[in-house]
PDB file of C-alpha atoms in Angstrom:
ATOM      1  CA  UNK A   1      48.599 291.535  49.167  1.00  0.00           C
ATOM      2  CA  UNK A   2      50.716 294.161  47.371  1.00  0.00           C
ATOM      3  CA  UNK A   3      51.882 296.372  49.765  1.00  0.00           C
ATOM      4  CA  UNK A   4      54.872 298.056  48.076  1.00  0.00           C
ATOM      5  CA  UNK A   5      55.580 299.128  44.424  1.00  0.00           C
ATOM      6  CA  UNK A   6      58.980 296.841  44.760  1.00  0.00           C
ATOM      7  CA  UNK A   7      60.845 294.256  46.976  1.00  0.00           C
ATOM      8  CA  UNK A   8      64.294 294.792  47.395  1.00  0.00           C
ATOM      9  CA  UNK A   9      65.724 290.345  48.736  1.00  0.00           C
ATOM     10  CA  UNK A  10      68.946 290.576  50.429  1.00  0.00           C
ATOM     11  CA  UNK A  11      70.264 286.905  51.809  1.00  0.00           C
ATOM     12  CA  UNK A  12      73.122 287.361  54.523  1.00  0.00           C
ATOM     13  CA  UNK A  13      75.240 285.126  55.495  1.00  0.00           C
ATOM     14  CA  UNK A  14      78.267 286.263  57.233  1.00  0.00           C
ATOM     15  CA  UNK A  15      78.835 289.300  55.627  1.00  0.00           C
ATOM     16  CA  UNK A  16      79.150 291.636  58.701  1.00  0.00           C
ATOM     17  CA  UNK A  17      81.192 293.450  57.028  1.00  0.00           C
ATOM     18  CA  UNK A  18      79.102 294.279  54.353  1.00  0.00           C
ATOM     19  CA  UNK A  19      76.209 294.641  55.016  1.00  0.00           C
ATOM     20  CA  UNK A  20      75.689 297.969  56.211  1.00  0.00           C
ATOM     21  CA  UNK A  21      77.075 299.306  53.491  1.00  0.00           C
ATOM     22  CA  UNK A  22      74.537 297.701  51.507  1.00  0.00           C
ATOM     23  CA  UNK A  23      71.372 298.263  53.997  1.00  0.00           C
ATOM     24  CA  UNK A  24      72.445 301.767  53.907  1.00  0.00           C
ATOM     25  CA  UNK A  25      72.815 301.798  50.050  1.00  0.00           C
ATOM     26  CA  UNK A  26      68.421 300.276  49.875  1.00  0.00           C
ATOM     27  CA  UNK A  27      67.761 302.805  52.742  1.00  0.00           C
ATOM     28  CA  UNK A  28      68.675 306.016  50.352  1.00  0.00           C
ATOM     29  CA  UNK A  29      66.815 305.246  47.754  1.00  0.00           C
ATOM     30  CA  UNK A  30      65.233 308.587  45.298  1.00  0.00           C
ATOM     31  CA  UNK A  31      62.548 306.291  44.830  1.00  0.00           C
ATOM     32  CA  UNK A  32      61.048 305.475  48.438  1.00  0.00           C
ATOM     33  CA  UNK A  33      58.011 303.008  47.869  1.00  0.00           C
ATOM     34  CA  UNK A  34      59.855 299.761  48.428  1.00  0.00           C
ATOM     35  CA  UNK A  35      60.889 297.518  51.575  1.00  0.00           C
ATOM     36  CA  UNK A  36      63.531 295.428  52.156  1.00  0.00           C
ATOM     37  CA  UNK A  37      63.620 291.868  52.584  1.00  0.00           C
ATOM     38  CA  UNK A  38      66.029 290.374  55.195  1.00  0.00           C
ATOM     39  CA  UNK A  39      66.996 286.763  54.964  1.00  0.00           C
ATOM     40  CA  UNK A  40      70.133 285.943  57.258  1.00  0.00           C
ATOM     41  CA  UNK A  41      70.944 282.090  56.136  1.00  0.00           C
ATOM     42  CA  UNK A  42      71.959 280.487  59.798  1.00  0.00           C
ATOM     43  CA  UNK A  43      75.348 283.478  60.307  1.00  0.00           C
ATOM     44  CA  UNK A  44      77.331 282.461  62.734  1.00  0.00           C
ATOM     45  CA  UNK A  45      79.143 286.104  63.229  1.00  0.00           C
ATOM     46  CA  UNK A  46      77.020 290.007  63.839  1.00  0.00           C
ATOM     47  CA  UNK A  47      75.498 289.979  60.683  1.00  0.00           C
ATOM     48  CA  UNK A  48      72.082 289.331  62.563  1.00  0.00           C
ATOM     49  CA  UNK A  49      72.878 292.316  65.061  1.00  0.00           C
ATOM     50  CA  UNK A  50      73.136 294.622  62.307  1.00  0.00           C
ATOM     51  CA  UNK A  51      69.739 293.625  60.179  1.00  0.00           C
ATOM     52  CA  UNK A  52      68.096 293.536  63.419  1.00  0.00           C
ATOM     53  CA  UNK A  53      69.375 297.517  63.894  1.00  0.00           C
ATOM     54  CA  UNK A  54      67.994 298.078  60.133  1.00  0.00           C
ATOM     55  CA  UNK A  55      64.533 296.646  61.236  1.00  0.00           C
ATOM     56  CA  UNK A  56      64.318 298.662  64.889  1.00  0.00           C
ATOM     57  CA  UNK A  57      64.703 301.572  62.621  1.00  0.00           C
ATOM     58  CA  UNK A  58      63.015 301.164  59.693  1.00  0.00           C
ATOM     59  CA  UNK A  59      59.068 300.113  59.188  1.00  0.00           C
ATOM     60  CA  UNK A  60      59.881 299.126  55.765  1.00  0.00           C
ATOM     61  CA  UNK A  61      62.851 296.736  57.064  1.00  0.00           C
ATOM     62  CA  UNK A  62      61.689 293.490  57.550  1.00  0.00           C
ATOM     63  CA  UNK A  63      64.153 290.722  59.446  1.00  0.00           C
ATOM     64  CA  UNK A  64      63.855 286.978  58.664  1.00  0.00           C
ATOM     65  CA  UNK A  65      66.337 284.668  60.235  1.00  0.00           C
ATOM     66  CA  UNK A  66      66.600 280.277  59.134  1.00  0.00           C
ATOM     67  CA  UNK A  67      68.796 277.791  59.287  1.00  0.00           C
ATOM     68  CA  UNK A  68      72.014 277.686  57.158  1.00  0.00           C
ATOM     69  CA  UNK A  69      70.116 276.754  53.381  1.00  0.00           C
ATOM     70  CA  UNK A  70      72.251 278.814  50.681  1.00  0.00           C
ATOM     71  CA  UNK A  71      71.498 281.661  48.596  1.00  0.00           C
ATOM     72  CA  UNK A  72      69.093 279.981  46.539  1.00  0.00           C
ATOM     73  CA  UNK A  73      67.230 279.273  49.250  1.00  0.00           C
ATOM     74  CA  UNK A  74      66.856 282.437  51.203  1.00  0.00           C
ATOM     75  CA  UNK A  75      66.036 284.314  47.977  1.00  0.00           C
ATOM     76  CA  UNK A  76      62.960 281.661  47.211  1.00  0.00           C
ATOM     77  CA  UNK A  77      61.431 282.835  50.955  1.00  0.00           C
ATOM     78  CA  UNK A  78      62.279 286.112  50.017  1.00  0.00           C
ATOM     79  CA  UNK A  79      59.954 286.082  46.636  1.00  0.00           C
ATOM     80  CA  UNK A  80      57.803 284.072  48.741  1.00  0.00           C
ATOM     81  CA  UNK A  81      57.474 286.895  51.881  1.00  0.00           C
ATOM     82  CA  UNK A  82      57.697 289.718  49.542  1.00  0.00           C
ATOM     83  CA  UNK A  83      55.192 292.184  49.269  1.00  0.00           C
ATOM     84  CA  UNK A  84      55.629 294.277  46.107  1.00  0.00           C
ATOM     85  CA  UNK A  85      54.997 294.386  42.623  1.00  0.00           C
ATOM     86  CA  UNK A  86      58.511 293.885  41.223  1.00  0.00           C
ATOM     87  CA  UNK A  87      61.445 292.074  42.598  1.00  0.00           C
ATOM     88  CA  UNK A  88      64.884 292.973  42.978  1.00  0.00           C
ATOM     89  CA  UNK A  89      67.807 291.160  43.815  1.00  0.00           C
ATOM     90  CA  UNK A  90      71.195 292.402  46.099  1.00  0.00           C
ATOM     91  CA  UNK A  91      74.016 290.356  47.203  1.00  0.00           C
ATOM     92  CA  UNK A  92      74.788 291.352  50.562  1.00  0.00           C
ATOM     93  CA  UNK A  93      78.439 292.375  49.627  1.00  0.00           C
ATOM     94  CA  UNK A  94      77.149 295.194  46.700  1.00  0.00           C
ATOM     95  CA  UNK A  95      75.337 298.418  47.040  1.00  0.00           C
ATOM     96  CA  UNK A  96      73.335 300.329  44.869  1.00  0.00           C
ATOM     97  CA  UNK A  97      73.693 303.916  43.366  1.00  0.00           C
ATOM     98  CA  UNK A  98      70.840 306.699  45.149  1.00  0.00           C
ATOM     99  CA  UNK A  99      68.928 306.282  41.999  1.00  0.00           C
ATOM    100  CA  UNK A 100      68.787 302.878  41.323  1.00  0.00           C
ATOM    101  CA  UNK A 101      65.697 301.092  42.173  1.00  0.00           C
ATOM    102  CA  UNK A 102      63.802 304.747  40.716  1.00  0.00           C
ATOM    103  CA  UNK A 103      65.865 303.862  36.733  1.00  0.00           C
ATOM    104  CA  UNK A 104      64.216 300.316  36.857  1.00  0.00           C
ATOM    105  CA  UNK A 105      60.777 300.850  37.814  1.00  0.00           C
ATOM    106  CA  UNK A 106      60.493 303.430  35.823  1.00  0.00           C
ATOM    107  CA  UNK A 107      62.202 301.952  32.826  1.00  0.00           C
ATOM    108  CA  UNK A 108      60.080 298.233  33.012  1.00  0.00           C
ATOM    109  CA  UNK A 109      56.617 300.917  33.130  1.00  0.00           C
ATOM    110  CA  UNK A 110      56.676 302.808  30.585  1.00  0.00           C
ATOM    111  CA  UNK A 111      58.514 299.697  28.516  1.00  0.00           C
ATOM    112  CA  UNK A 112      55.836 297.843  30.395  1.00  0.00           C
ATOM    113  CA  UNK A 113      57.667 294.774  30.306  1.00  0.00           C
ATOM    114  CA  UNK A 114      58.571 292.150  32.817  1.00  0.00           C
ATOM    115  CA  UNK A 115      61.646 292.112  33.833  1.00  0.00           C
ATOM    116  CA  UNK A 116      65.035 295.094  33.522  1.00  0.00           C
ATOM    117  CA  UNK A 117      68.509 295.010  33.178  1.00  0.00           C
ATOM    118  CA  UNK A 118      70.900 296.682  33.577  1.00  0.00           C
ATOM    119  CA  UNK A 119      74.733 297.601  33.371  1.00  0.00           C
ATOM    120  CA  UNK A 120      77.438 296.437  37.112  1.00  0.00           C
ATOM    121  CA  UNK A 121      79.759 298.478  38.422  1.00  0.00           C
ATOM    122  CA  UNK A 122      83.608 296.546  39.524  1.00  0.00           C
ATOM    123  CA  UNK A 123      84.529 298.226  42.459  1.00  0.00           C
ATOM    124  CA  UNK A 124      88.508 297.456  40.540  1.00  0.00           C
ATOM    125  CA  UNK A 125      87.291 297.173  36.557  1.00  0.00           C
ATOM    126  CA  UNK A 126      84.644 299.675  35.567  1.00  0.00           C
ATOM    127  CA  UNK A 127      84.309 299.517  32.126  1.00  0.00           C
ATOM    128  CA  UNK A 128      85.215 295.974  31.278  1.00  0.00           C
ATOM    129  CA  UNK A 129      81.339 295.611  32.684  1.00  0.00           C
ATOM    130  CA  UNK A 130      79.530 297.364  30.238  1.00  0.00           C
ATOM    131  CA  UNK A 131      77.847 294.682  29.280  1.00  0.00           C
ATOM    132  CA  UNK A 132      75.116 296.029  27.575  1.00  0.00           C
ATOM    133  CA  UNK A 133      76.409 299.215  25.479  1.00  0.00           C
ATOM    134  CA  UNK A 134      72.839 300.950  24.792  1.00  0.00           C
ATOM    135  CA  UNK A 135      68.410 300.673  25.539  1.00  0.00           C
ATOM    136  CA  UNK A 136      67.449 297.988  24.098  1.00  0.00           C
ATOM    137  CA  UNK A 137      64.039 295.782  24.173  1.00  0.00           C
ATOM    138  CA  UNK A 138      64.400 292.656  23.686  1.00  0.00           C
ATOM    139  CA  UNK A 139      61.904 290.362  21.917  1.00  0.00           C
ATOM    140  CA  UNK A 140      63.890 287.724  19.983  1.00  0.00           C
ATOM    141  CA  UNK A 141      65.456 284.864  22.962  1.00  0.00           C
ATOM    142  CA  UNK A 142      68.488 284.199  20.270  1.00  0.00           C
ATOM    143  CA  UNK A 143      69.344 287.598  21.410  1.00  0.00           C
ATOM    144  CA  UNK A 144      69.611 286.737  25.739  1.00  0.00           C
ATOM    145  CA  UNK A 145      71.016 282.811  25.076  1.00  0.00           C
ATOM    146  CA  UNK A 146      73.434 284.220  22.482  1.00  0.00           C
ATOM    147  CA  UNK A 147      74.905 286.618  25.464  1.00  0.00           C
ATOM    148  CA  UNK A 148      74.920 283.733  27.754  1.00  0.00           C
ATOM    149  CA  UNK A 149      76.990 282.484  25.552  1.00  0.00           C
ATOM    150  CA  UNK A 150      79.480 285.443  25.437  1.00  0.00           C
ATOM    151  CA  UNK A 151      79.623 285.313  29.088  1.00  0.00           C
ATOM    152  CA  UNK A 152      77.471 289.031  29.179  1.00  0.00           C
ATOM    153  CA  UNK A 153      77.509 289.310  33.338  1.00  0.00           C
ATOM    154  CA  UNK A 154      73.545 290.043  32.616  1.00  0.00           C
ATOM    155  CA  UNK A 155      72.616 286.996  31.296  1.00  0.00           C
ATOM    156  CA  UNK A 156      73.905 284.453  34.237  1.00  0.00           C
ATOM    157  CA  UNK A 157      73.946 286.906  37.372  1.00  0.00           C
ATOM    158  CA  UNK A 158      70.199 287.331  39.264  1.00  0.00           C
ATOM    159  CA  UNK A 159      71.276 290.825  40.350  1.00  0.00           C
ATOM    160  CA  UNK A 160      71.218 294.136  38.165  1.00  0.00           C
ATOM    161  CA  UNK A 161      67.229 293.291  37.857  1.00  0.00           C
ATOM    162  CA  UNK A 162      63.846 294.369  38.417  1.00  0.00           C
ATOM    163  CA  UNK A 163      61.629 291.507  37.625  1.00  0.00           C
ATOM    164  CA  UNK A 164      57.688 291.110  37.626  1.00  0.00           C
ATOM    165  CA  UNK A 165      56.772 288.926  41.070  1.00  0.00           C
ATOM    166  CA  UNK A 166      54.382 286.293  38.753  1.00  0.00           C
ATOM    167  CA  UNK A 167      57.700 285.577  37.090  1.00  0.00           C
ATOM    168  CA  UNK A 168      59.597 284.089  40.370  1.00  0.00           C
ATOM    169  CA  UNK A 169      56.834 282.537  42.720  1.00  0.00           C
ATOM    170  CA  UNK A 170      56.108 279.589  40.749  1.00  0.00           C
ATOM    171  CA  UNK A 171      59.720 279.254  39.479  1.00  0.00           C
ATOM    172  CA  UNK A 172      61.127 276.366  40.549  1.00  0.00           C
ATOM    173  CA  UNK A 173      64.953 277.037  42.455  1.00  0.00           C
ATOM    174  CA  UNK A 174      67.460 275.239  41.390  1.00  0.00           C
ATOM    175  CA  UNK A 175      69.273 273.717  44.359  1.00  0.00           C
ATOM    176  CA  UNK A 176      73.344 273.756  43.650  1.00  0.00           C
ATOM    177  CA  UNK A 177      76.035 275.919  45.048  1.00  0.00           C
ATOM    178  CA  UNK A 178      77.628 277.382  41.931  1.00  0.00           C
ATOM    179  CA  UNK A 179      75.738 278.983  39.185  1.00  0.00           C
ATOM    180  CA  UNK A 180      72.585 278.816  40.657  1.00  0.00           C
ATOM    181  CA  UNK A 181      71.526 282.480  39.936  1.00  0.00           C
ATOM    182  CA  UNK A 182      72.544 281.823  35.647  1.00  0.00           C
ATOM    183  CA  UNK A 183      69.696 279.138  35.146  1.00  0.00           C
ATOM    184  CA  UNK A 184      67.589 281.371  37.162  1.00  0.00           C
ATOM    185  CA  UNK A 185      68.167 283.913  34.492  1.00  0.00           C
ATOM    186  CA  UNK A 186      68.058 281.561  32.112  1.00  0.00           C
ATOM    187  CA  UNK A 187      64.438 280.352  33.122  1.00  0.00           C
ATOM    188  CA  UNK A 188      63.004 283.847  33.503  1.00  0.00           C
ATOM    189  CA  UNK A 189      64.446 284.906  29.891  1.00  0.00           C
ATOM    190  CA  UNK A 190      62.371 281.678  28.689  1.00  0.00           C
ATOM    191  CA  UNK A 191      59.406 282.767  30.820  1.00  0.00           C
ATOM    192  CA  UNK A 192      59.586 286.991  30.426  1.00  0.00           C
ATOM    193  CA  UNK A 193      57.268 287.933  26.977  1.00  0.00           C
ATOM    194  CA  UNK A 194      59.548 291.522  26.697  1.00  0.00           C
ATOM    195  CA  UNK A 195      62.629 292.040  28.566  1.00  0.00           C
ATOM    196  CA  UNK A 196      64.319 295.877  28.439  1.00  0.00           C
ATOM    197  CA  UNK A 197      68.270 295.908  28.636  1.00  0.00           C
ATOM    198  CA  UNK A 198      69.687 299.222  29.728  1.00  0.00           C
ATOM    199  CA  UNK A 199      73.340 300.552  29.706  1.00  0.00           C
ATOM    200  CA  UNK A 200      72.227 301.918  32.987  1.00  0.00           C
ATOM    201  CA  UNK A 201      75.310 301.035  35.145  1.00  0.00           C
ATOM    202  CA  UNK A 202      74.090 301.572  39.343  1.00  0.00           C
ATOM    203  CA  UNK A 203      74.616 298.435  40.676  1.00  0.00           C
ATOM    204  CA  UNK A 204      78.037 297.750  42.540  1.00  0.00           C
ATOM    205  CA  UNK A 205      79.229 294.575  42.377  1.00  0.00           C
ATOM    206  CA  UNK A 206      81.877 293.627  45.453  1.00  0.00           C
ATOM    207  CA  UNK A 207      84.117 291.229  44.266  1.00  0.00           C
ATOM    208  CA  UNK A 208      84.227 288.685  47.624  1.00  0.00           C
ATOM    209  CA  UNK A 209      87.423 287.052  48.417  1.00  0.00           C
ATOM    210  CA  UNK A 210      85.973 284.571  50.658  1.00  0.00           C
ATOM    211  CA  UNK A 211      82.994 284.306  48.223  1.00  0.00           C
ATOM    212  CA  UNK A 212      81.685 280.945  47.027  1.00  0.00           C
ATOM    213  CA  UNK A 213      82.802 281.200  43.337  1.00  0.00           C
ATOM    214  CA  UNK A 214      86.304 282.699  45.062  1.00  0.00           C
ATOM    215  CA  UNK A 215      87.101 278.993  47.450  1.00  0.00           C
ATOM    216  CA  UNK A 216      85.320 276.988  44.973  1.00  0.00           C
ATOM    217  CA  UNK A 217      87.865 273.322  45.003  1.00  0.00           C
ATOM    218  CA  UNK A 218      87.278 269.683  42.796  1.00  0.00           C
ATOM    219  CA  UNK A 219      84.590 269.634  40.685  1.00  0.00           C
ATOM    220  CA  UNK A 220      81.378 270.957  42.412  1.00  0.00           C
ATOM    221  CA  UNK A 221      81.665 273.824  40.521  1.00  0.00           C
ATOM    222  CA  UNK A 222      81.969 272.218  36.916  1.00  0.00           C
ATOM    223  CA  UNK A 223      79.008 270.075  38.137  1.00  0.00           C
ATOM    224  CA  UNK A 224      76.594 273.100  38.340  1.00  0.00           C
ATOM    225  CA  UNK A 225      77.595 275.299  35.928  1.00  0.00           C
ATOM    226  CA  UNK A 226      77.335 272.623  33.221  1.00  0.00           C
ATOM    227  CA  UNK A 227      73.598 271.920  34.784  1.00  0.00           C
ATOM    228  CA  UNK A 228      72.902 275.400  33.353  1.00  0.00           C
ATOM    229  CA  UNK A 229      75.102 274.701  29.682  1.00  0.00           C
ATOM    230  CA  UNK A 230      72.441 271.609  29.604  1.00  0.00           C
ATOM    231  CA  UNK A 231      69.326 273.812  29.866  1.00  0.00           C
ATOM    232  CA  UNK A 232      70.626 276.695  27.679  1.00  0.00           C
ATOM    233  CA  UNK A 233      71.814 274.053  24.871  1.00  0.00           C
ATOM    234  CA  UNK A 234      68.700 272.034  25.155  1.00  0.00           C
ATOM    235  CA  UNK A 235      66.888 275.173  24.364  1.00  0.00           C
ATOM    236  CA  UNK A 236      69.609 276.138  21.380  1.00  0.00           C
ATOM    237  CA  UNK A 237      68.834 272.388  20.315  1.00  0.00           C
ATOM    238  CA  UNK A 238      65.586 272.703  19.887  1.00  0.00           C
ATOM    239  CA  UNK A 239      64.635 275.898  19.098  1.00  0.00           C
ATOM    240  CA  UNK A 240      67.967 277.733  17.560  1.00  0.00           C
ATOM    241  CA  UNK A 241      70.098 275.633  15.474  1.00  0.00           C
ATOM    242  CA  UNK A 242      71.978 278.523  13.894  1.00  0.00           C
ATOM    243  CA  UNK A 243      74.162 278.429  17.171  1.00  0.00           C
ATOM    244  CA  UNK A 244      74.826 275.243  18.111  1.00  0.00           C
ATOM    245  CA  UNK A 245      78.237 275.902  16.548  1.00  0.00           C
ATOM    246  CA  UNK A 246      79.013 278.890  18.587  1.00  0.00           C
ATOM    247  CA  UNK A 247      77.251 277.888  22.042  1.00  0.00           C
ATOM    248  CA  UNK A 248      79.039 273.850  21.794  1.00  0.00           C
ATOM    249  CA  UNK A 249      82.202 275.268  21.922  1.00  0.00           C
ATOM    250  CA  UNK A 250      81.697 276.959  25.320  1.00  0.00           C
ATOM    251  CA  UNK A 251      80.121 273.718  26.452  1.00  0.00           C
ATOM    252  CA  UNK A 252      83.101 271.278  25.336  1.00  0.00           C
ATOM    253  CA  UNK A 253      85.149 274.022  27.471  1.00  0.00           C
ATOM    254  CA  UNK A 254      82.830 273.575  30.398  1.00  0.00           C
ATOM    255  CA  UNK A 255      82.985 269.890  29.915  1.00  0.00           C
ATOM    256  CA  UNK A 256      86.346 269.906  29.703  1.00  0.00           C
ATOM    257  CA  UNK A 257      86.652 271.600  32.868  1.00  0.00           C
ATOM    258  CA  UNK A 258      84.478 268.849  34.994  1.00  0.00           C
ATOM    259  CA  UNK A 259      86.547 266.401  33.274  1.00  0.00           C
ATOM    260  CA  UNK A 260      90.284 267.563  34.396  1.00  0.00           C
ATOM    261  CA  UNK A 261      88.443 268.051  37.767  1.00  0.00           C
ATOM    262  CA  UNK A 262      87.108 264.806  38.196  1.00  0.00           C
ATOM    263  CA  UNK A 263      90.161 263.025  37.719  1.00  0.00           C
ATOM    264  CA  UNK A 264      90.979 264.233  41.131  1.00  0.00           C
ATOM    265  CA  UNK A 265      88.508 263.184  43.242  1.00  0.00           C
ATOM    266  CA  UNK A 266      87.408 260.409  44.603  1.00  0.00           C
ATOM    267  CA  UNK A 267      84.571 257.643  43.274  1.00  0.00           C
ATOM    268  CA  UNK A 268      81.169 258.732  43.909  1.00  0.00           C
ATOM    269  CA  UNK A 269      82.420 262.394  42.796  1.00  0.00           C
ATOM    270  CA  UNK A 270      83.413 260.865  39.058  1.00  0.00           C
ATOM    271  CA  UNK A 271      80.547 258.937  39.163  1.00  0.00           C
ATOM    272  CA  UNK A 272      78.818 262.350  39.235  1.00  0.00           C
ATOM    273  CA  UNK A 273      80.505 263.420  36.603  1.00  0.00           C
ATOM    274  CA  UNK A 274      80.390 260.727  34.450  1.00  0.00           C
ATOM    275  CA  UNK A 275      76.959 260.844  34.757  1.00  0.00           C
ATOM    276  CA  UNK A 276      76.688 264.524  33.713  1.00  0.00           C
ATOM    277  CA  UNK A 277      78.303 264.146  30.930  1.00  0.00           C
ATOM    278  CA  UNK A 278      77.031 261.525  29.383  1.00  0.00           C
ATOM    279  CA  UNK A 279      73.789 263.540  29.752  1.00  0.00           C
ATOM    280  CA  UNK A 280      75.298 266.990  28.343  1.00  0.00           C
ATOM    281  CA  UNK A 281      76.963 264.297  25.562  1.00  0.00           C
ATOM    282  CA  UNK A 282      73.218 263.310  24.445  1.00  0.00           C
ATOM    283  CA  UNK A 283      72.301 267.168  23.749  1.00  0.00           C
ATOM    284  CA  UNK A 284      75.569 267.589  22.043  1.00  0.00           C
ATOM    285  CA  UNK A 285      74.917 266.486  18.195  1.00  0.00           C
ATOM    286  CA  UNK A 286      78.001 263.954  17.981  1.00  0.00           C
ATOM    287  CA  UNK A 287      79.668 265.939  14.931  1.00  0.00           C
ATOM    288  CA  UNK A 288      80.236 269.163  16.384  1.00  0.00           C
ATOM    289  CA  UNK A 289      82.759 266.745  19.182  1.00  0.00           C
ATOM    290  CA  UNK A 290      84.322 265.540  16.325  1.00  0.00           C
ATOM    291  CA  UNK A 291      85.552 268.433  15.602  1.00  0.00           C
ATOM    292  CA  UNK A 292      87.561 269.992  17.964  1.00  0.00           C
ATOM    293  CA  UNK A 293      90.458 267.455  20.252  1.00  0.00           C
ATOM    294  CA  UNK A 294      88.314 268.143  23.716  1.00  0.00           C
ATOM    295  CA  UNK A 295      84.812 267.091  22.119  1.00  0.00           C
ATOM    296  CA  UNK A 296      87.284 264.083  21.111  1.00  0.00           C
ATOM    297  CA  UNK A 297      88.223 263.556  24.601  1.00  0.00           C
ATOM    298  CA  UNK A 298      85.242 263.412  26.580  1.00  0.00           C
ATOM    299  CA  UNK A 299      83.675 261.306  24.033  1.00  0.00           C
ATOM    300  CA  UNK A 300      86.613 258.615  24.780  1.00  0.00           C
ATOM    301  CA  UNK A 301      85.708 259.448  28.377  1.00  0.00           C
ATOM    302  CA  UNK A 302      82.366 257.167  27.527  1.00  0.00           C
ATOM    303  CA  UNK A 303      83.508 255.198  26.028  1.00  0.00           C
ATOM    304  CA  UNK A 304      86.426 254.903  28.310  1.00  0.00           C
ATOM    305  CA  UNK A 305      86.398 256.566  31.842  1.00  0.00           C
ATOM    306  CA  UNK A 306      88.849 254.425  34.108  1.00  0.00           C
ATOM    307  CA  UNK A 307      91.833 254.750  31.388  1.00  0.00           C
ATOM    308  CA  UNK A 308      90.632 258.524  30.722  1.00  0.00           C
ATOM    309  CA  UNK A 309      90.553 259.561  34.149  1.00  0.00           C
ATOM    310  CA  UNK A 310      93.784 258.193  35.030  1.00  0.00           C
ATOM    311  CA  UNK A 311      94.940 260.000  31.531  1.00  0.00           C
ATOM    312  CA  UNK A 312      93.953 263.138  32.859  1.00  0.00           C
ATOM    313  CA  UNK A 313      94.856 263.288  36.113  1.00  0.00           C
ATOM    314  CA  UNK A 314      98.780 263.251  34.854  1.00  0.00           C
ATOM    315  CA  UNK A 315      97.790 265.605  32.697  1.00  0.00           C
ATOM    316  CA  UNK A 316      96.910 267.604  35.210  1.00  0.00           C
ATOM    317  CA  UNK A 317      98.969 267.047  37.204  1.00  0.00           C
ATOM    318  CA  UNK A 318     102.063 268.152  34.669  1.00  0.00           C
ATOM    319  CA  UNK A 319     100.376 270.977  33.785  1.00  0.00           C
ATOM    320  CA  UNK A 320     100.433 272.242  37.604  1.00  0.00           C
ATOM    321  CA  UNK A 321     104.009 271.074  37.594  1.00  0.00           C
ATOM    322  CA  UNK A 322     105.069 273.800  34.975  1.00  0.00           C
ATOM    323  CA  UNK A 323     102.548 276.883  35.973  1.00  0.00           C
TER     324      UNK A 323
END
């Protein structure tokens, strides 16, 4: 049963350095009809101590510990436990402007839509992240797919949004280490009928040097990125053919990145990369592959995997030597 207008879901893992700032920014909201759902994903530092303090001090702050399962599992559990009509995801190292919830809630009610996306601010570089230039009601899916291809933040980050809980409750959250945000957002974009873009910027993003994306090694990151690409490309090929040529550029860059990273990996990782690449190539029309050198290399890999893998490993080592 709904008890709040908004549930703010915050997955927490070893975030003692940032979590107090994050929760304080939510507690200080001008909008008051909300709860905070803290999911402690098996932290081994003092994260639990901080979360318990806030839960004891505030009736609308609810704390749920669990064994470590990853951020995707934590968000899904947060949605299951949430008692709000709308869901706002906030990462534990980020924080909000005081009017964030009020601004997004007002917009979602006025526009009678299922999802609101706003701009975010980087501590280091605020101007570069204004991807939404003006307030706009989006009814055409092609615009949202195009935003993903262009790398616009609102098209691949789950935060900076207010989402109707009904969109999320039956959604399958992917078991991925990287890019799980992007895949969830793209699934939501295809599911929602009306989405509002706001030029308002009230979400502060912290580029944590210890975060998953900044400590990524090997081919798991490009593998996960390509999983999201495959989802998007399938939709484009089936329903939006005018985007195929543009999308194929990003698609091939990401496939090539996987190839390079997998070339120096062991047999098992190379096997996963080959499987993913084969599936990806089946989606992309071959004429698009043959337009570029990268595309030809990718296609050649599926025919001569061992030879191309050895060749790319030499290329990768040589390139690093001159960087």
